[in-house]
GROMACS .gro file of C-alpha atoms in nm:
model
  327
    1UNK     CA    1  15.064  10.012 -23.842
    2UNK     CA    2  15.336  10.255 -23.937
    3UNK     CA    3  15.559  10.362 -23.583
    4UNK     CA    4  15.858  10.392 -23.468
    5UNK     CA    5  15.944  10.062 -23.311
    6UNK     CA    6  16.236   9.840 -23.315
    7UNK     CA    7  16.010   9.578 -23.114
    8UNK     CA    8  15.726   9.538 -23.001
    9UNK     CA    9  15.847   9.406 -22.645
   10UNK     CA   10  16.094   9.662 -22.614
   11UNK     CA   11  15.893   9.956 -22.709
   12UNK     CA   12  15.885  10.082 -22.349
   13UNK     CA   13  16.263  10.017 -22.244
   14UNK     CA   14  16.411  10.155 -22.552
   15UNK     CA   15  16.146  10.451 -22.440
   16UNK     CA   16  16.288  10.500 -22.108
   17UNK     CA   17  16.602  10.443 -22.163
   18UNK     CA   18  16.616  10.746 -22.400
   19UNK     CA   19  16.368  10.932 -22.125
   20UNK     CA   20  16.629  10.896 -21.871
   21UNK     CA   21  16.963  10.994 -22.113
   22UNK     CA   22  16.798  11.334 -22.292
   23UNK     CA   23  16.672  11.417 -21.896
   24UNK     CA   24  16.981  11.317 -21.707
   25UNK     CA   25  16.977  11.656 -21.529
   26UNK     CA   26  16.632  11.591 -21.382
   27UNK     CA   27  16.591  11.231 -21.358
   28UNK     CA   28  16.725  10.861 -21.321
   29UNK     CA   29  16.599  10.558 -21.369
   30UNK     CA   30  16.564  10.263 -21.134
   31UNK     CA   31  16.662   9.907 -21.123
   32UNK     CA   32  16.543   9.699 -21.413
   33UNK     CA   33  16.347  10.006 -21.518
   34UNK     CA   34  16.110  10.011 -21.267
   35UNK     CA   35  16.048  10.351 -21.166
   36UNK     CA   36  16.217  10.714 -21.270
   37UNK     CA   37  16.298  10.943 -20.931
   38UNK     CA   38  16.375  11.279 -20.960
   39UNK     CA   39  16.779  11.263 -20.924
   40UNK     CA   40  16.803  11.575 -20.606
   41UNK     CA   41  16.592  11.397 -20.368
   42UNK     CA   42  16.533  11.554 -20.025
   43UNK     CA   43  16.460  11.352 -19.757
   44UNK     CA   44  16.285  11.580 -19.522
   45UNK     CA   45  15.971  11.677 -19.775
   46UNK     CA   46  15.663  11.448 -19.794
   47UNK     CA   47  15.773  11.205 -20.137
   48UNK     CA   48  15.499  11.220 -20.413
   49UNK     CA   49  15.467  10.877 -20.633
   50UNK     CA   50  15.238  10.818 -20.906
   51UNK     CA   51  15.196  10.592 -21.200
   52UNK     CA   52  15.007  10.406 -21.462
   53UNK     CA   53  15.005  10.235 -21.784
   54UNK     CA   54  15.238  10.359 -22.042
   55UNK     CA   55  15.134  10.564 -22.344
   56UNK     CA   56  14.970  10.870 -22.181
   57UNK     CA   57  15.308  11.082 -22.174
   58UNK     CA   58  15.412  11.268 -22.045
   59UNK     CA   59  15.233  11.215 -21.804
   60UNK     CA   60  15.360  11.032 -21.505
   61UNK     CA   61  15.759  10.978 -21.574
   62UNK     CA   62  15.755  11.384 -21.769
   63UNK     CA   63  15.618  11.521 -21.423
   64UNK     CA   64  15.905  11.411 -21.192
   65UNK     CA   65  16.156  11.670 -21.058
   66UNK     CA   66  16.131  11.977 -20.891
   67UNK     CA   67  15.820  12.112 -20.764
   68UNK     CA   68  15.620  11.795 -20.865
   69UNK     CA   69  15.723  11.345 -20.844
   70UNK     CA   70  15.974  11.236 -20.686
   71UNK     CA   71  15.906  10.910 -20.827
   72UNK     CA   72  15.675  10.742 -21.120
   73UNK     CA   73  15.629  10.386 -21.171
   74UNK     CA   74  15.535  10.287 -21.548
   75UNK     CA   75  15.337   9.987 -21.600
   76UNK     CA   76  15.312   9.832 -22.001
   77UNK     CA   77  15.087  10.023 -22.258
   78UNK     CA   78  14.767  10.109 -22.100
   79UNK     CA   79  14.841   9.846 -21.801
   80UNK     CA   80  14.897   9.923 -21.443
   81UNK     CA   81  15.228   9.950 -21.280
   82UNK     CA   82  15.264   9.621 -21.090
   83UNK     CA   83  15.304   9.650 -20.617
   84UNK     CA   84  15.643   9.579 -20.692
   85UNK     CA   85  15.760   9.832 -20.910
   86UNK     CA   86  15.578  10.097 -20.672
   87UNK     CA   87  15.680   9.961 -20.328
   88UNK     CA   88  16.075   9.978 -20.476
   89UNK     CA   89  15.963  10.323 -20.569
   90UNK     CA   90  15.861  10.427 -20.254
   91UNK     CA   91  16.175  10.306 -20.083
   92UNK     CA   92  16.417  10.446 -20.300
   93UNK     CA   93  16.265  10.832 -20.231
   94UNK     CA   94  16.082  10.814 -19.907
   95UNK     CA   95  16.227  11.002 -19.622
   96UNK     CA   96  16.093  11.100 -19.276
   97UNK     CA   97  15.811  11.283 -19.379
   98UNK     CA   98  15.637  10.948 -19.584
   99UNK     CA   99  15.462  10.899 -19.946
  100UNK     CA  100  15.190  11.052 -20.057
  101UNK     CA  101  15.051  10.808 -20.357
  102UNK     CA  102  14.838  10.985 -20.645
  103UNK     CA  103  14.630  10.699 -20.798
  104UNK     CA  104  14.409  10.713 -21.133
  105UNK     CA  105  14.065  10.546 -21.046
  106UNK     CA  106  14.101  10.248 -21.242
  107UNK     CA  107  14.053   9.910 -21.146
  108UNK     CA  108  14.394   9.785 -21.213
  109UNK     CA  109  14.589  10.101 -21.081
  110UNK     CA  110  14.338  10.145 -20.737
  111UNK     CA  111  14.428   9.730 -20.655
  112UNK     CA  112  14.820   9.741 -20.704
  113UNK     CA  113  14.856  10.065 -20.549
  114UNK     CA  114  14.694   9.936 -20.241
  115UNK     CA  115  14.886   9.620 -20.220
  116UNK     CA  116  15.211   9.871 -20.239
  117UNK     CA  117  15.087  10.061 -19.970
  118UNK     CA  118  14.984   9.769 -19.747
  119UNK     CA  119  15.349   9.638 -19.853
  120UNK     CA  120  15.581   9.937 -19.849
  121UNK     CA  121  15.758  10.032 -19.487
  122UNK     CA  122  15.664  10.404 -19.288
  123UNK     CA  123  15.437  10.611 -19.333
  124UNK     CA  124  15.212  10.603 -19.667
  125UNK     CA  125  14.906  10.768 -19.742
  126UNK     CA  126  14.673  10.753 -20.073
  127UNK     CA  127  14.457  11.037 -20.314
  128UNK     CA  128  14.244  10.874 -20.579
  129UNK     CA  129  14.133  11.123 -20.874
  130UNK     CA  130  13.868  11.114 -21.066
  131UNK     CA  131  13.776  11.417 -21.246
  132UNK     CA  132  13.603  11.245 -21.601
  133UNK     CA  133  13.234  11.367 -21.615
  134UNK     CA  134  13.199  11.167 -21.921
  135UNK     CA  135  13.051  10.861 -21.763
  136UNK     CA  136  12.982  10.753 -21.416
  137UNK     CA  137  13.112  10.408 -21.454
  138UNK     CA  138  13.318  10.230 -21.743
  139UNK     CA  139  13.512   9.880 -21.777
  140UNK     CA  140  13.804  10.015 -21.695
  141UNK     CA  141  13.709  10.228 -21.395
  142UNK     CA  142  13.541  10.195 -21.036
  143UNK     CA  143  13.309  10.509 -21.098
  144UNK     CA  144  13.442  10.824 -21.249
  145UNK     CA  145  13.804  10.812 -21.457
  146UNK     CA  146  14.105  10.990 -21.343
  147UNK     CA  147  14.236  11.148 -21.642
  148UNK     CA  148  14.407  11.498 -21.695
  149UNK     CA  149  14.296  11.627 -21.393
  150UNK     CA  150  14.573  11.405 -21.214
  151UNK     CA  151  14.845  11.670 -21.345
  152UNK     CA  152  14.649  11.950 -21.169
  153UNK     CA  153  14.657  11.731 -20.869
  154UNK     CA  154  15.020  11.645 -20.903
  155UNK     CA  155  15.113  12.056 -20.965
  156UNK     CA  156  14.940  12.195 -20.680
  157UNK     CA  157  15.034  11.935 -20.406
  158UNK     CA  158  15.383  11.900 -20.545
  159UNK     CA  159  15.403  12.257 -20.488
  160UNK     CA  160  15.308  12.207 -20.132
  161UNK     CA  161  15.555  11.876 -20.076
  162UNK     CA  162  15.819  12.130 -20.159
  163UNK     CA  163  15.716  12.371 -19.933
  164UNK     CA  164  15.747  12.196 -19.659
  165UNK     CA  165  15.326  12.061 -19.591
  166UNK     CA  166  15.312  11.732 -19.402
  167UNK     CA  167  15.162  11.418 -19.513
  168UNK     CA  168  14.800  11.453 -19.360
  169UNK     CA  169  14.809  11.854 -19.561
  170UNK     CA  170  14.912  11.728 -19.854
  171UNK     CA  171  14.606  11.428 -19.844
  172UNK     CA  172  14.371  11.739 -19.775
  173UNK     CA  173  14.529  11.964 -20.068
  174UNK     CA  174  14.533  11.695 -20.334
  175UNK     CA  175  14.143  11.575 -20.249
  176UNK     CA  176  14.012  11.904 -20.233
  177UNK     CA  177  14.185  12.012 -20.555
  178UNK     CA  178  14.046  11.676 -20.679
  179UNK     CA  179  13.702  11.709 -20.588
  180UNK     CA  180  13.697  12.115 -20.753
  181UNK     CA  181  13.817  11.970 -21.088
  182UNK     CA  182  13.643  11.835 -21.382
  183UNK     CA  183  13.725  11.653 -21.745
  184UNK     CA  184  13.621  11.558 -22.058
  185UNK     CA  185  13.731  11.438 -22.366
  186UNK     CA  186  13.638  11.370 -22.696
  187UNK     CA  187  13.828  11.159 -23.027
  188UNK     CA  188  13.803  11.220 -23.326
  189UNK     CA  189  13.994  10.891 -23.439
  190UNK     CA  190  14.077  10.590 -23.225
  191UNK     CA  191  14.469  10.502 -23.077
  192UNK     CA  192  14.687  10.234 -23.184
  193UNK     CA  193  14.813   9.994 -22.922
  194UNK     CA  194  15.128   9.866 -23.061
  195UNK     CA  195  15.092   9.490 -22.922
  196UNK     CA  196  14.775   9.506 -23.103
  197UNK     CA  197  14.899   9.674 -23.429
  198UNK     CA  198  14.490   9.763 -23.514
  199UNK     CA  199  14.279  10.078 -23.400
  200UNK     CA  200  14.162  10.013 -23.059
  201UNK     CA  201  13.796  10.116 -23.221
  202UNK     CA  202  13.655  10.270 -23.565
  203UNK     CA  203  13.502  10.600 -23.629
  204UNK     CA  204  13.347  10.680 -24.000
  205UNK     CA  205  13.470  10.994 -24.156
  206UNK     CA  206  13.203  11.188 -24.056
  207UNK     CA  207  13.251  11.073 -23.647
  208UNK     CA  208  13.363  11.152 -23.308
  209UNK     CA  209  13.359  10.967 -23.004
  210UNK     CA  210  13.193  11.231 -22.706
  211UNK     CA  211  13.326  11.171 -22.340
  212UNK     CA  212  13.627  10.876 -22.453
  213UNK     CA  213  13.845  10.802 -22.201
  214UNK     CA  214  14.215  10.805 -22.234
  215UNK     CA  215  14.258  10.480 -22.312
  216UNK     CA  216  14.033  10.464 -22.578
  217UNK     CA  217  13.721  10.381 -22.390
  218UNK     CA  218  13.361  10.420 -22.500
  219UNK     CA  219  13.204  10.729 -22.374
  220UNK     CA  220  12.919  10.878 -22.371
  221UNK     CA  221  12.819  10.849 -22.718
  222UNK     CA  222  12.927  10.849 -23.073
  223UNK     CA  223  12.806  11.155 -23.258
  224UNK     CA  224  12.846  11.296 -23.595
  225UNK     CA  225  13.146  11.517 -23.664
  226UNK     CA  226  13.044  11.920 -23.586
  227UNK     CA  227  13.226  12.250 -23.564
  228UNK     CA  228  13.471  12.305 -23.299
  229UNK     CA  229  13.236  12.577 -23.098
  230UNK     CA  230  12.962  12.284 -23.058
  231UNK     CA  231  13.198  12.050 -22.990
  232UNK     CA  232  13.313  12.269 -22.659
  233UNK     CA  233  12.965  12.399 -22.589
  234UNK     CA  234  12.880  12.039 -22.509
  235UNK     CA  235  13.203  11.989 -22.296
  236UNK     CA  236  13.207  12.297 -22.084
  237UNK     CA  237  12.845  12.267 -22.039
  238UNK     CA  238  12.877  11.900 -21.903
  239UNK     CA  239  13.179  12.020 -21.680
  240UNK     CA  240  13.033  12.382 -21.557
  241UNK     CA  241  12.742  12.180 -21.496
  242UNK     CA  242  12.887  11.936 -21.240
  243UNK     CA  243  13.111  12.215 -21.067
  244UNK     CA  244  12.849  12.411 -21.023
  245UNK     CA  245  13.053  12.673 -20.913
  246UNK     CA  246  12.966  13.012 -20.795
  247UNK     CA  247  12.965  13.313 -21.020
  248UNK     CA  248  13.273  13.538 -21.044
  249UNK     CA  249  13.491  13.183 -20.887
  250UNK     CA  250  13.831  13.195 -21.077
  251UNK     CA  251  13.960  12.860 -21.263
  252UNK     CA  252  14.204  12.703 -21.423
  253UNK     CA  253  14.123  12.600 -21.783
  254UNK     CA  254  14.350  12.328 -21.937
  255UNK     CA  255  14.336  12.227 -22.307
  256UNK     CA  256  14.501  11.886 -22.302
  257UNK     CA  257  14.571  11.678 -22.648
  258UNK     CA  258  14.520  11.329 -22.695
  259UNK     CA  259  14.867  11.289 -22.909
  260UNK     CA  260  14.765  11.339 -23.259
  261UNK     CA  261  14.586  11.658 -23.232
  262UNK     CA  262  14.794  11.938 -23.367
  263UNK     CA  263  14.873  12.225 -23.188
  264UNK     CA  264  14.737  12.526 -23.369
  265UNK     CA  265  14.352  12.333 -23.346
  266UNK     CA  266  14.402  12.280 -22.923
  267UNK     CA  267  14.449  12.688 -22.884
  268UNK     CA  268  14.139  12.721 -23.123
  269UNK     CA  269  13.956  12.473 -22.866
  270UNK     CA  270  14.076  12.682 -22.575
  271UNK     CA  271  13.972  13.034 -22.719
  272UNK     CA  272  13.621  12.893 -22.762
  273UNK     CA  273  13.640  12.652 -22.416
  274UNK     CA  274  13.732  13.020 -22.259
  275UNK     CA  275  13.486  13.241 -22.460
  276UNK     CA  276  13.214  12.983 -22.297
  277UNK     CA  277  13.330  12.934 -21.942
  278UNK     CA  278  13.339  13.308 -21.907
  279UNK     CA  279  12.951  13.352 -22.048
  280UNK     CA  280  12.854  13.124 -21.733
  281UNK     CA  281  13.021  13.325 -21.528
  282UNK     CA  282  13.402  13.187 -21.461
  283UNK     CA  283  13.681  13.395 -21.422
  284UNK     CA  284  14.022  13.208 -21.588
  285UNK     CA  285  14.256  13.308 -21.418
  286UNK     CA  286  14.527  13.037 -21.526
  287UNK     CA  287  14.582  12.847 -21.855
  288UNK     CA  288  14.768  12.532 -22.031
  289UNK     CA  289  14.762  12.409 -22.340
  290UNK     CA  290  14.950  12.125 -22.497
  291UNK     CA  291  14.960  11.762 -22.485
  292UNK     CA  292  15.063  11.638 -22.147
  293UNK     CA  293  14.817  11.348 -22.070
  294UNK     CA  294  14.795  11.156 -22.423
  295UNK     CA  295  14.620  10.852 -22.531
  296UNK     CA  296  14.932  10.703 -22.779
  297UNK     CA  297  14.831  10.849 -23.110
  298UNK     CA  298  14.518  10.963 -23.078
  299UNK     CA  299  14.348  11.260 -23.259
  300UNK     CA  300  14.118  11.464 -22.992
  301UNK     CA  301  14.116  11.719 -22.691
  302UNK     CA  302  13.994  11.721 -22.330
  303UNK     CA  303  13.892  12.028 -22.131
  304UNK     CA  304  13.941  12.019 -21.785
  305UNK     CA  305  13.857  12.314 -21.562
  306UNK     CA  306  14.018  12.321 -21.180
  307UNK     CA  307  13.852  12.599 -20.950
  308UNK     CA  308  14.100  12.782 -20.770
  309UNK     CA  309  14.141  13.008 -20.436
  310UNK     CA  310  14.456  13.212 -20.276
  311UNK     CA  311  14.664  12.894 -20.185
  312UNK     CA  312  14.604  12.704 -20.497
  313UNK     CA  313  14.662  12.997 -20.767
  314UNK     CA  314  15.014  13.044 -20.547
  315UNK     CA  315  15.111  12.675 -20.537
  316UNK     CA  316  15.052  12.622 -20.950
  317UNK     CA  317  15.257  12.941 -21.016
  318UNK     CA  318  15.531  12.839 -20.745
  319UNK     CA  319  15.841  12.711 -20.948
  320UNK     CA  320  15.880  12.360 -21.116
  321UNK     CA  321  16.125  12.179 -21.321
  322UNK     CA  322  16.030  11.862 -21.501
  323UNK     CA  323  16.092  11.737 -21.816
  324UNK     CA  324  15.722  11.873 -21.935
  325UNK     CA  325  15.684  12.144 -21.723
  326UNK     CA  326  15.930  12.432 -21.613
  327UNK     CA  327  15.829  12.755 -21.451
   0.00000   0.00000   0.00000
């Protein structure tokens, strides 16, 4: 295992620590670690928190700031955030208007997220995504995974939070952006976990793991290794499929890396994710590319596709300013 690691056990301190010193502008980080906040909090908007195992970054702690989290709890590699770290969360942005949690469907991250919110004083209230078409149920999830989707999610009611929307608009926004997105990913090499210092799982030379989840989890099968138009005819067909959305209905497409997938071969995936959506009939009207939810260093993509109206198209493009994302 070759990485960049003092020690194991302080892999994600050292991490955060340097998170919080290169953003200082957007972000600080609480007590023993447990959470970053965005550092201009204002107390009248609705306060978004979200969180999850470490290793997926940016996402949650490179989505706080303006326009997005005021707060993200990270747990150990892959490992939920424990109540405590997201009830002191909470507290230290919540104002009059209450927390909105965004929660992964996993097991781990659905159960402490609940005990925070059964914990945590005022008003709280919860959105659960799970936009992974791969599989219907895995080990690590109680039906469908939440994976890159979540971002989406966290964009487009951030937007709102800032804007002013109460807590019971902001549930409404975030599940019906939730239920008009889908995902799906596929590896073409397994992750590392550092505590474990093997590959999580082995692929031959020749390949690929269709539908894997983002933290390395089986999905839907493993299939030999085939050009990069057949590897997102299958994908956009299993996610056009589910949405079964209208012709003509305008989307957003997002081409999200796994970590080790360079950058030139994640545009190549969108042209032909694009070229496809539009022969069934999508319009995409919005686009990102890049690695923003990442499975350590794995090589591979997802595709996720969001269907959007008016309000949504208006709240992506209205400003933010995170450490990952700044328009």
């Amino acid at each position: 295992m070759k990485k960049f690691i003092n020690a194991v056990d302080n892999l994600l301190g050292e991490s955060l620590d340097g998170f919080a010193a290169a953003h200082a502008d957007l972000v600080v980080l609480g007590a023993e670690r447990k959470f970053v906040r965005r550092r201009e909090l204002n107390g009248k908007k609705v306060a978004l928190v979200s969180g999850g195992g470490s290793g997926h970054e940016p996402l949650h702690a490179g989505f706080v700031g303006h326009g997005m989290l005021d707060a993200a709890c990270p747990g150990q590699v892959f490992t939920s955030p424990t109540p405590d770290q997201i009830v002191e969360a909470a507290q230290a942005v919540a104002g009059d208007a209450g927390v909105l949690f965004i929660v992964k469907n996993y097991a781990g991250d659905r159960m402490n997220f609940e005990m925070a919110a059964e914990i945590a004083e005022g008003r709280t209230a919860t959105i659960v995504t799970d936009d992974d078409v791969a599989v219907e149920k895995s080990t690590y999830s109680i039906g469908r995974r939440g994976v890159a989707g979540t971002l989406i999610v966290e964009k487009i009611v951030g937007a709102a939070a800032e804007k002013g929307a109460d807590l019971k608009t902001c549930v409404a926004l975030g599940e019906r952006v939730n239920a008009r997105t889908r995902s799906m990913g596929v590896a073409l090499t397994s992750c590392t976990v550092p505590a474990a210092g093997t590959p999580t799982f082995t692929l031959g030379a020749d390949e690929m793991e269709m539908g894997v989840g983002i933290h390395g989890e089986p999905g839907r099968r493993r299939v030999k290794l085939a050009e990069a138009d057949a590897i997102a005819s299958e994908m956009t067909t299993a996610i056009a499929d589910d949405l079964a959305a209208p012709a003509g209905s305008e989307a957003l497409l997002l081409v999200n890396g796994f970590g080790g997938t360079p950058t030139i071969e994640l545009y190549l995936m969108y042209n032909a994710a694009r070229r496809m959506l539009e022969q069934r009939g999508l319009r995409i009207a919005r686009s990102l590319v890049g690695s923003y939810v990442t499975s350590l260093d794995m090589a591979g993509c997802s595709l996720t596709v969001s269907l959007l109206d008016a309000e949504t198209s208006a709240l992506w493009d209205a400003p933010v300013r995170t450490a990952a994302l700044k328009w």
